[in-house]
Amino acid sequence: HVQLVESGGDSLQTGESLTLSCTASGKAYKNCVAWFRQAPGKEREGIAAVFTETGAPAYGDAVKDRATIAYTKTNNMMYLNLTMTGLKSEDTAMYFCAAGISSIQTCRKIERDRFPFWGQGTQVTVS
């Protein structure tokens, strides 16, 4: 089992920057960790992922060039940050941290159904 807890959500102005944090605990092996977001009335969207065996990041089209994902690991704890710059109103959403096991190719696709473990989310509002 894996427990994921997000933090860092806030209300910000257009153009500002934000860093979200996720703490993942538990002994279950996980080699793909990611950030998703879901705006009201929209599908949950994968925006960034890291294949932990190599550290290789991947980004969704909506945030590439504006987002940086970073992770560190100590014992059974994993810390996953997402920094976004140049925030836009369309970045307003609930942001979720997710973890799973996959190949590097699958991890890079950041597809929702590949992730069995999810956090409760943290709200980001940009106006």
Short mmCIF file of N, CA, C and O in Angstrom, two decimals:
data_model
loop_
_atom_site.label_atom_id
_atom_site.label_comp_id
_atom_site.label_asym_id
_atom_site.label_seq_id
_atom_site.Cartn_x
_atom_site.Cartn_y
_atom_site.Cartn_z
N HIS A 1 0.85 -1.20 0.00
CA HIS A 1 0.00 0.00 0.00
C HIS A 1 0.88 1.24 0.00
O HIS A 1 1.95 1.25 0.57
N VAL A 2 0.39 2.29 -0.67
CA VAL A 2 1.10 3.56 -0.76
C VAL A 2 0.16 4.68 -0.33
O VAL A 2 -0.98 4.73 -0.77
N GLN A 3 0.63 5.55 0.54
CA GLN A 3 -0.15 6.70 0.95
C GLN A 3 0.48 7.96 0.37
O GLN A 3 1.69 8.17 0.51
N LEU A 4 -0.33 8.79 -0.26
CA LEU A 4 0.14 10.00 -0.90
C LEU A 4 -0.58 11.21 -0.30
O LEU A 4 -1.81 11.20 -0.17
N VAL A 5 0.18 12.24 0.04
CA VAL A 5 -0.40 13.45 0.62
C VAL A 5 0.17 14.66 -0.10
O VAL A 5 1.39 14.88 -0.11
N GLU A 6 -0.73 15.44 -0.69
CA GLU A 6 -0.32 16.64 -1.40
C GLU A 6 -0.43 17.88 -0.51
O GLU A 6 -1.25 17.91 0.41
N SER A 7 0.34 18.91 -0.84
CA SER A 7 0.24 20.19 -0.16
C SER A 7 0.75 21.28 -1.09
O SER A 7 1.37 20.99 -2.12
N GLY A 8 0.46 22.53 -0.73
CA GLY A 8 0.98 23.66 -1.48
C GLY A 8 -0.03 24.38 -2.34
O GLY A 8 0.29 25.41 -2.94
N GLY A 9 -1.24 23.87 -2.44
CA GLY A 9 -2.25 24.55 -3.23
C GLY A 9 -2.56 25.93 -2.68
O GLY A 9 -2.48 26.16 -1.48
N ASP A 10 -2.94 26.85 -3.58
CA ASP A 10 -3.13 28.24 -3.14
C ASP A 10 -3.96 28.98 -4.16
O ASP A 10 -4.26 28.46 -5.25
N SER A 11 -4.34 30.20 -3.83
CA SER A 11 -4.99 31.12 -4.76
C SER A 11 -3.95 32.14 -5.20
O SER A 11 -3.33 32.79 -4.36
N LEU A 12 -3.73 32.25 -6.52
CA LEU A 12 -2.67 33.09 -7.04
C LEU A 12 -3.16 33.95 -8.19
O LEU A 12 -4.25 33.74 -8.72
N GLN A 13 -2.33 34.89 -8.58
CA GLN A 13 -2.61 35.77 -9.71
C GLN A 13 -1.95 35.22 -10.97
O GLN A 13 -0.94 34.50 -10.91
N THR A 14 -2.52 35.57 -12.09
CA THR A 14 -1.95 35.20 -13.38
C THR A 14 -0.49 35.64 -13.46
O THR A 14 -0.16 36.77 -13.08
N GLY A 15 0.35 34.74 -13.94
CA GLY A 15 1.77 35.04 -14.09
C GLY A 15 2.64 34.63 -12.92
O GLY A 15 3.87 34.58 -13.04
N GLU A 16 2.03 34.33 -11.80
CA GLU A 16 2.81 33.92 -10.63
C GLU A 16 3.28 32.48 -10.77
O GLU A 16 2.91 31.77 -11.71
N SER A 17 4.09 32.05 -9.80
CA SER A 17 4.63 30.69 -9.78
C SER A 17 4.17 29.96 -8.54
O SER A 17 3.80 30.59 -7.53
N LEU A 18 4.25 28.63 -8.58
CA LEU A 18 3.76 27.80 -7.49
C LEU A 18 4.53 26.50 -7.45
O LEU A 18 4.87 25.96 -8.51
N THR A 19 4.80 26.02 -6.24
CA THR A 19 5.38 24.69 -6.07
C THR A 19 4.44 23.85 -5.22
O THR A 19 4.09 24.23 -4.11
N LEU A 20 4.05 22.71 -5.77
CA LEU A 20 3.24 21.73 -5.06
C LEU A 20 4.15 20.61 -4.56
O LEU A 20 5.12 20.26 -5.23
N SER A 21 3.80 20.06 -3.41
CA SER A 21 4.59 18.99 -2.83
C SER A 21 3.73 17.76 -2.59
O SER A 21 2.54 17.88 -2.29
N CYS A 22 4.34 16.60 -2.72
CA CYS A 22 3.66 15.33 -2.45
C CYS A 22 4.61 14.43 -1.68
O CYS A 22 5.78 14.28 -2.04
N THR A 23 4.09 13.85 -0.61
CA THR A 23 4.86 12.88 0.16
C THR A 23 4.23 11.52 -0.04
O THR A 23 3.02 11.35 0.17
N ALA A 24 5.04 10.56 -0.46
CA ALA A 24 4.57 9.20 -0.70
C ALA A 24 5.23 8.28 0.31
O ALA A 24 6.46 8.24 0.41
N SER A 25 4.44 7.54 1.06
CA SER A 25 4.98 6.62 2.05
C SER A 25 4.44 5.22 1.79
O SER A 25 3.40 5.05 1.16
N GLY A 26 5.16 4.23 2.30
CA GLY A 26 4.73 2.86 2.10
C GLY A 26 5.79 2.05 1.39
O GLY A 26 6.58 2.60 0.61
N LYS A 27 5.80 0.75 1.67
CA LYS A 27 6.86 -0.11 1.14
C LYS A 27 6.58 -0.62 -0.26
O LYS A 27 7.47 -1.19 -0.89
N ALA A 28 5.36 -0.44 -0.76
CA ALA A 28 5.04 -0.96 -2.09
C ALA A 28 5.94 -0.31 -3.13
O ALA A 28 6.14 0.90 -3.14
N TYR A 29 6.48 -1.14 -4.01
CA TYR A 29 7.37 -0.62 -5.03
C TYR A 29 6.61 0.25 -6.01
O TYR A 29 5.50 -0.06 -6.43
N LYS A 30 7.19 1.36 -6.36
CA LYS A 30 6.57 2.27 -7.31
C LYS A 30 7.68 2.93 -8.12
O LYS A 30 8.61 3.48 -7.55
N ASN A 31 7.62 2.85 -9.42
CA ASN A 31 8.68 3.42 -10.24
C ASN A 31 8.20 4.53 -11.16
O ASN A 31 8.97 5.05 -11.95
N CYS A 32 6.93 4.87 -11.07
CA CYS A 32 6.40 5.98 -11.85
C CYS A 32 5.53 6.82 -10.93
O CYS A 32 4.55 6.33 -10.38
N VAL A 33 5.91 8.07 -10.76
CA VAL A 33 5.13 8.99 -9.93
C VAL A 33 4.78 10.21 -10.76
O VAL A 33 5.57 10.62 -11.62
N ALA A 34 3.60 10.75 -10.52
CA ALA A 34 3.10 11.77 -11.44
C ALA A 34 2.19 12.77 -10.76
O ALA A 34 1.69 12.53 -9.65
N TRP A 35 1.98 13.87 -11.45
CA TRP A 35 0.99 14.87 -11.07
C TRP A 35 -0.10 14.90 -12.14
O TRP A 35 0.19 14.92 -13.33
N PHE A 36 -1.33 14.92 -11.67
CA PHE A 36 -2.50 15.10 -12.51
C PHE A 36 -3.25 16.32 -12.03
O PHE A 36 -3.05 16.80 -10.91
N ARG A 37 -4.17 16.79 -12.84
CA ARG A 37 -5.06 17.85 -12.38
C ARG A 37 -6.44 17.65 -12.99
O ARG A 37 -6.59 17.03 -14.04
N GLN A 38 -7.43 18.17 -12.29
CA GLN A 38 -8.81 18.06 -12.78
C GLN A 38 -9.56 19.34 -12.49
O GLN A 38 -9.72 19.73 -11.32
N ALA A 39 -9.97 19.99 -13.56
CA ALA A 39 -10.79 21.20 -13.44
C ALA A 39 -12.26 20.79 -13.42
O ALA A 39 -12.62 19.73 -13.92
N PRO A 40 -13.13 21.62 -12.85
CA PRO A 40 -14.55 21.29 -12.79
C PRO A 40 -15.12 20.98 -14.18
O PRO A 40 -14.90 21.74 -15.13
N GLY A 41 -15.80 19.86 -14.29
CA GLY A 41 -16.42 19.48 -15.55
C GLY A 41 -15.49 18.91 -16.59
O GLY A 41 -15.91 18.65 -17.73
N LYS A 42 -14.22 18.71 -16.21
CA LYS A 42 -13.24 18.19 -17.19
C LYS A 42 -12.64 16.87 -16.71
O LYS A 42 -12.72 16.53 -15.54
N GLU A 43 -12.03 16.15 -17.65
CA GLU A 43 -11.35 14.90 -17.33
C GLU A 43 -10.07 15.17 -16.53
O GLU A 43 -9.46 16.24 -16.66
N ARG A 44 -9.67 14.18 -15.73
CA ARG A 44 -8.41 14.30 -15.02
C ARG A 44 -7.28 14.20 -16.04
O ARG A 44 -7.24 13.27 -16.85
N GLU A 45 -6.35 15.13 -15.98
CA GLU A 45 -5.31 15.32 -17.00
C GLU A 45 -3.93 15.09 -16.40
O GLU A 45 -3.58 15.69 -15.38
N GLY A 46 -3.14 14.22 -17.02
CA GLY A 46 -1.77 14.01 -16.59
C GLY A 46 -0.89 15.14 -17.05
O GLY A 46 -0.88 15.47 -18.24
N ILE A 47 -0.14 15.77 -16.14
CA ILE A 47 0.66 16.92 -16.52
C ILE A 47 2.15 16.72 -16.36
O ILE A 47 2.94 17.37 -17.06
N ALA A 48 2.59 15.83 -15.48
CA ALA A 48 4.03 15.60 -15.32
C ALA A 48 4.26 14.27 -14.63
O ALA A 48 3.46 13.88 -13.78
N ALA A 49 5.34 13.60 -14.99
CA ALA A 49 5.66 12.30 -14.39
C ALA A 49 7.17 12.12 -14.34
O ALA A 49 7.91 12.73 -15.12
N VAL A 50 7.60 11.26 -13.42
CA VAL A 50 9.00 10.88 -13.32
C VAL A 50 9.11 9.36 -13.24
O VAL A 50 8.42 8.74 -12.42
N PHE A 51 9.95 8.78 -14.09
CA PHE A 51 10.28 7.36 -14.01
C PHE A 51 11.44 7.25 -13.03
O PHE A 51 12.56 7.65 -13.35
N THR A 52 11.17 6.75 -11.83
CA THR A 52 12.13 6.89 -10.74
C THR A 52 13.41 6.09 -10.94
O THR A 52 14.43 6.41 -10.35
N GLU A 53 13.37 5.06 -11.76
CA GLU A 53 14.57 4.25 -11.96
C GLU A 53 15.65 5.00 -12.72
O GLU A 53 16.83 4.69 -12.61
N THR A 54 15.25 6.00 -13.50
CA THR A 54 16.22 6.79 -14.26
C THR A 54 16.16 8.27 -13.93
O THR A 54 17.07 9.02 -14.27
N GLY A 55 15.07 8.71 -13.31
CA GLY A 55 14.88 10.13 -13.06
C GLY A 55 14.36 10.90 -14.26
O GLY A 55 14.25 12.12 -14.23
N ALA A 56 14.02 10.18 -15.32
CA ALA A 56 13.59 10.85 -16.55
C ALA A 56 12.20 11.45 -16.37
O ALA A 56 11.26 10.77 -16.02
N PRO A 57 12.05 12.76 -16.62
CA PRO A 57 10.75 13.41 -16.50
C PRO A 57 9.98 13.40 -17.82
O PRO A 57 10.57 13.23 -18.89
N ALA A 58 8.69 13.58 -17.71
CA ALA A 58 7.83 13.75 -18.89
C ALA A 58 6.76 14.77 -18.53
O ALA A 58 6.34 14.86 -17.37
N TYR A 59 6.32 15.54 -19.54
CA TYR A 59 5.36 16.61 -19.29
C TYR A 59 4.24 16.56 -20.31
O TYR A 59 4.45 16.22 -21.48
N GLY A 60 3.04 16.93 -19.86
CA GLY A 60 1.92 17.06 -20.76
C GLY A 60 2.03 18.35 -21.56
O GLY A 60 2.69 19.30 -21.15
N ASP A 61 1.36 18.37 -22.69
CA ASP A 61 1.44 19.52 -23.58
C ASP A 61 0.96 20.81 -22.93
O ASP A 61 1.45 21.90 -23.24
N ALA A 62 -0.01 20.69 -22.01
CA ALA A 62 -0.60 21.90 -21.42
C ALA A 62 0.37 22.66 -20.52
O ALA A 62 0.20 23.86 -20.31
N VAL A 63 1.41 21.97 -20.02
CA VAL A 63 2.30 22.63 -19.06
C VAL A 63 3.77 22.58 -19.45
O VAL A 63 4.60 23.15 -18.75
N LYS A 64 4.11 21.88 -20.55
CA LYS A 64 5.52 21.79 -20.91
C LYS A 64 6.06 23.20 -21.13
O LYS A 64 5.38 24.08 -21.58
N ASP A 65 7.32 23.41 -20.77
CA ASP A 65 8.00 24.70 -20.79
C ASP A 65 7.60 25.59 -19.62
O ASP A 65 8.19 26.66 -19.42
N ARG A 66 6.60 25.18 -18.82
CA ARG A 66 6.22 25.96 -17.64
C ARG A 66 6.31 25.15 -16.35
O ARG A 66 6.11 25.69 -15.26
N ALA A 67 6.57 23.85 -16.47
CA ALA A 67 6.54 22.99 -15.29
C ALA A 67 7.85 22.23 -15.13
O ALA A 67 8.52 21.90 -16.11
N THR A 68 8.21 21.99 -13.87
CA THR A 68 9.37 21.17 -13.54
C THR A 68 8.97 20.20 -12.43
O THR A 68 8.45 20.62 -11.40
N ILE A 69 9.21 18.92 -12.68
CA ILE A 69 8.91 17.90 -11.67
C ILE A 69 10.23 17.39 -11.10
O ILE A 69 11.21 17.22 -11.83
N ALA A 70 10.25 17.18 -9.80
CA ALA A 70 11.47 16.71 -9.15
C ALA A 70 11.10 15.76 -8.02
O ALA A 70 10.10 15.95 -7.33
N TYR A 71 11.95 14.71 -7.84
CA TYR A 71 11.64 13.79 -6.75
C TYR A 71 12.93 13.39 -6.03
O TYR A 71 14.02 13.38 -6.59
N THR A 72 12.75 13.09 -4.76
CA THR A 72 13.83 12.53 -3.96
C THR A 72 13.26 11.39 -3.15
O THR A 72 12.04 11.31 -2.92
N LYS A 73 14.15 10.48 -2.73
CA LYS A 73 13.69 9.31 -1.99
C LYS A 73 14.63 9.02 -0.82
O LYS A 73 15.84 9.07 -0.98
N THR A 74 14.05 8.74 0.33
CA THR A 74 14.83 8.31 1.49
C THR A 74 14.10 7.14 2.12
O THR A 74 12.93 7.27 2.47
N ASN A 75 14.76 6.00 2.25
CA ASN A 75 14.14 4.80 2.82
C ASN A 75 12.81 4.52 2.14
O ASN A 75 12.74 4.32 0.95
N ASN A 76 11.70 4.54 2.87
CA ASN A 76 10.39 4.24 2.29
C ASN A 76 9.60 5.49 1.96
O ASN A 76 8.41 5.40 1.66
N MET A 77 10.23 6.66 2.03
CA MET A 77 9.54 7.91 1.75
C MET A 77 9.99 8.48 0.41
O MET A 77 11.17 8.43 0.07
N MET A 78 9.04 9.01 -0.34
CA MET A 78 9.35 9.66 -1.61
C MET A 78 8.72 11.04 -1.61
O MET A 78 7.59 11.22 -1.15
N TYR A 79 9.46 12.01 -2.07
CA TYR A 79 9.00 13.40 -2.10
C TYR A 79 8.97 13.86 -3.55
O TYR A 79 9.98 13.78 -4.25
N LEU A 80 7.81 14.34 -3.96
CA LEU A 80 7.61 14.71 -5.36
C LEU A 80 7.12 16.15 -5.42
O LEU A 80 6.06 16.46 -4.89
N ASN A 81 7.88 17.01 -6.06
CA ASN A 81 7.49 18.42 -6.19
C ASN A 81 7.14 18.74 -7.64
O ASN A 81 7.69 18.17 -8.57
N LEU A 82 6.24 19.69 -7.78
CA LEU A 82 5.89 20.21 -9.09
C LEU A 82 5.93 21.73 -9.01
O LEU A 82 5.18 22.32 -8.24
N THR A 83 6.80 22.35 -9.79
CA THR A 83 6.88 23.80 -9.85
C THR A 83 6.32 24.26 -11.18
O THR A 83 6.71 23.75 -12.23
N MET A 84 5.41 25.21 -11.11
CA MET A 84 4.82 25.77 -12.33
C MET A 84 5.03 27.27 -12.33
O MET A 84 4.83 27.94 -11.32
N THR A 85 5.42 27.79 -13.47
CA THR A 85 5.62 29.22 -13.64
C THR A 85 4.62 29.77 -14.65
O THR A 85 3.96 29.01 -15.36
N GLY A 86 4.51 31.10 -14.69
CA GLY A 86 3.62 31.73 -15.66
C GLY A 86 2.20 31.20 -15.57
O GLY A 86 1.59 30.87 -16.59
N LEU A 87 1.67 31.13 -14.35
CA LEU A 87 0.34 30.53 -14.17
C LEU A 87 -0.72 31.28 -14.96
O LEU A 87 -0.68 32.51 -15.10
N LYS A 88 -1.68 30.50 -15.47
CA LYS A 88 -2.79 31.02 -16.25
C LYS A 88 -4.09 30.63 -15.57
O LYS A 88 -4.13 29.69 -14.76
N SER A 89 -5.17 31.30 -15.93
CA SER A 89 -6.46 30.97 -15.33
C SER A 89 -6.85 29.53 -15.62
O SER A 89 -7.49 28.87 -14.80
N GLU A 90 -6.43 29.02 -16.77
CA GLU A 90 -6.76 27.64 -17.12
C GLU A 90 -5.97 26.61 -16.33
O GLU A 90 -6.21 25.41 -16.46
N ASP A 91 -5.04 27.06 -15.49
CA ASP A 91 -4.34 26.15 -14.58
C ASP A 91 -5.16 25.88 -13.32
O ASP A 91 -4.77 25.05 -12.49
N THR A 92 -6.27 26.58 -13.17
CA THR A 92 -7.13 26.38 -12.01
C THR A 92 -7.70 24.96 -12.03
O THR A 92 -8.33 24.55 -13.00
N ALA A 93 -7.42 24.22 -10.96
CA ALA A 93 -7.84 22.81 -10.89
C ALA A 93 -7.48 22.24 -9.54
O ALA A 93 -6.73 22.85 -8.77
N MET A 94 -7.99 21.04 -9.27
CA MET A 94 -7.50 20.23 -8.16
C MET A 94 -6.33 19.43 -8.69
O MET A 94 -6.44 18.79 -9.74
N TYR A 95 -5.21 19.48 -7.97
CA TYR A 95 -4.00 18.79 -8.39
C TYR A 95 -3.79 17.56 -7.52
O TYR A 95 -3.85 17.64 -6.29
N PHE A 96 -3.50 16.43 -8.19
CA PHE A 96 -3.36 15.15 -7.53
C PHE A 96 -1.99 14.55 -7.79
O PHE A 96 -1.47 14.64 -8.91
N CYS A 97 -1.46 13.91 -6.77
CA CYS A 97 -0.24 13.13 -6.89
C CYS A 97 -0.65 11.66 -7.06
O CYS A 97 -1.62 11.21 -6.44
N ALA A 98 0.09 10.93 -7.90
CA ALA A 98 -0.24 9.53 -8.15
C ALA A 98 1.03 8.70 -8.26
O ALA A 98 2.08 9.21 -8.64
N ALA A 99 0.91 7.40 -7.98
CA ALA A 99 2.06 6.51 -8.05
C ALA A 99 1.65 5.16 -8.60
O ALA A 99 0.51 4.71 -8.41
N GLY A 100 2.58 4.50 -9.29
CA GLY A 100 2.30 3.19 -9.84
C GLY A 100 3.57 2.52 -10.34
O GLY A 100 4.68 3.01 -10.10
N ILE A 101 3.37 1.43 -11.04
CA ILE A 101 4.48 0.68 -11.62
C ILE A 101 4.25 0.56 -13.11
O ILE A 101 3.15 0.20 -13.54
N SER A 102 5.27 0.88 -13.91
CA SER A 102 5.11 0.76 -15.35
C SER A 102 6.47 0.77 -16.01
O SER A 102 7.50 0.96 -15.37
N SER A 103 6.47 0.58 -17.32
CA SER A 103 7.68 0.76 -18.10
C SER A 103 7.92 2.25 -18.27
O SER A 103 7.02 3.07 -18.06
N ILE A 104 9.13 2.60 -18.69
CA ILE A 104 9.42 4.02 -18.89
C ILE A 104 8.55 4.60 -20.00
O ILE A 104 8.09 5.74 -19.91
N GLN A 105 8.27 3.79 -21.02
CA GLN A 105 7.44 4.29 -22.12
C GLN A 105 6.02 4.57 -21.64
O GLN A 105 5.43 5.59 -22.00
N THR A 106 5.47 3.70 -20.85
CA THR A 106 4.12 3.90 -20.33
C THR A 106 4.09 5.05 -19.34
O THR A 106 3.15 5.84 -19.33
N CYS A 107 5.09 5.14 -18.50
CA CYS A 107 5.15 6.23 -17.52
C CYS A 107 5.08 7.57 -18.23
O CYS A 107 4.36 8.48 -17.78
N ARG A 108 5.77 7.70 -19.32
CA ARG A 108 5.85 8.97 -20.04
C ARG A 108 4.52 9.38 -20.65
O ARG A 108 4.30 10.53 -20.97
N LYS A 109 3.61 8.43 -20.81
CA LYS A 109 2.30 8.75 -21.38
C LYS A 109 1.38 9.43 -20.35
O LYS A 109 0.39 10.05 -20.72
N ILE A 110 1.68 9.27 -19.06
CA ILE A 110 0.93 9.88 -17.95
C ILE A 110 -0.58 9.64 -18.11
O ILE A 110 -1.40 10.57 -18.19
N GLU A 111 -0.92 8.35 -18.15
CA GLU A 111 -2.31 7.96 -18.34
C GLU A 111 -2.93 7.57 -17.00
O GLU A 111 -2.36 6.76 -16.26
N ARG A 112 -4.09 8.10 -16.73
CA ARG A 112 -4.74 7.94 -15.44
C ARG A 112 -4.89 6.49 -14.99
O ARG A 112 -4.63 6.16 -13.82
N ASP A 113 -5.28 5.60 -15.90
CA ASP A 113 -5.59 4.23 -15.49
C ASP A 113 -4.34 3.40 -15.19
O ASP A 113 -4.44 2.25 -14.80
N ARG A 114 -3.17 3.97 -15.35
CA ARG A 114 -1.92 3.28 -15.03
C ARG A 114 -1.49 3.51 -13.59
O ARG A 114 -0.47 2.95 -13.16
N PHE A 115 -2.24 4.31 -12.86
CA PHE A 115 -1.83 4.69 -11.50
C PHE A 115 -2.86 4.19 -10.48
O PHE A 115 -3.98 4.72 -10.41
N PRO A 116 -2.52 3.20 -9.67
CA PRO A 116 -3.46 2.69 -8.68
C PRO A 116 -3.50 3.48 -7.37
O PRO A 116 -4.46 3.35 -6.61
N PHE A 117 -2.48 4.29 -7.12
CA PHE A 117 -2.40 4.99 -5.85
C PHE A 117 -2.54 6.50 -6.08
O PHE A 117 -1.85 7.07 -6.92
N TRP A 118 -3.42 7.13 -5.27
CA TRP A 118 -3.73 8.55 -5.46
C TRP A 118 -3.79 9.27 -4.12
O TRP A 118 -4.19 8.69 -3.11
N GLY A 119 -3.43 10.55 -4.13
CA GLY A 119 -3.66 11.42 -3.00
C GLY A 119 -5.04 12.04 -3.08
O GLY A 119 -5.80 11.80 -4.03
N GLN A 120 -5.36 12.86 -2.07
CA GLN A 120 -6.68 13.49 -2.00
C GLN A 120 -6.75 14.78 -2.79
O GLN A 120 -7.85 15.28 -3.04
N GLY A 121 -5.62 15.33 -3.16
CA GLY A 121 -5.62 16.52 -3.99
C GLY A 121 -5.40 17.81 -3.22
O GLY A 121 -5.64 17.88 -2.00
N THR A 122 -4.92 18.82 -3.93
CA THR A 122 -4.74 20.16 -3.37
C THR A 122 -5.20 21.17 -4.42
O THR A 122 -4.90 21.02 -5.60
N GLN A 123 -5.97 22.16 -3.99
CA GLN A 123 -6.62 23.09 -4.93
C GLN A 123 -5.70 24.24 -5.32
O GLN A 123 -5.08 24.88 -4.46
N VAL A 124 -5.64 24.50 -6.61
CA VAL A 124 -4.93 25.67 -7.15
C VAL A 124 -5.93 26.52 -7.89
O VAL A 124 -6.64 26.03 -8.77
N THR A 125 -6.00 27.79 -7.53
CA THR A 125 -6.91 28.74 -8.19
C THR A 125 -6.10 29.92 -8.69
O THR A 125 -5.35 30.54 -7.93
N VAL A 126 -6.25 30.20 -9.98
CA VAL A 126 -5.51 31.31 -10.60
C VAL A 126 -6.50 32.29 -11.19
O VAL A 126 -7.39 31.91 -11.95
N SER A 127 -6.36 33.55 -10.81
CA SER A 127 -7.30 34.56 -11.32
C SER A 127 -6.58 35.84 -11.69
O SER A 127 -5.39 36.00 -11.40
#
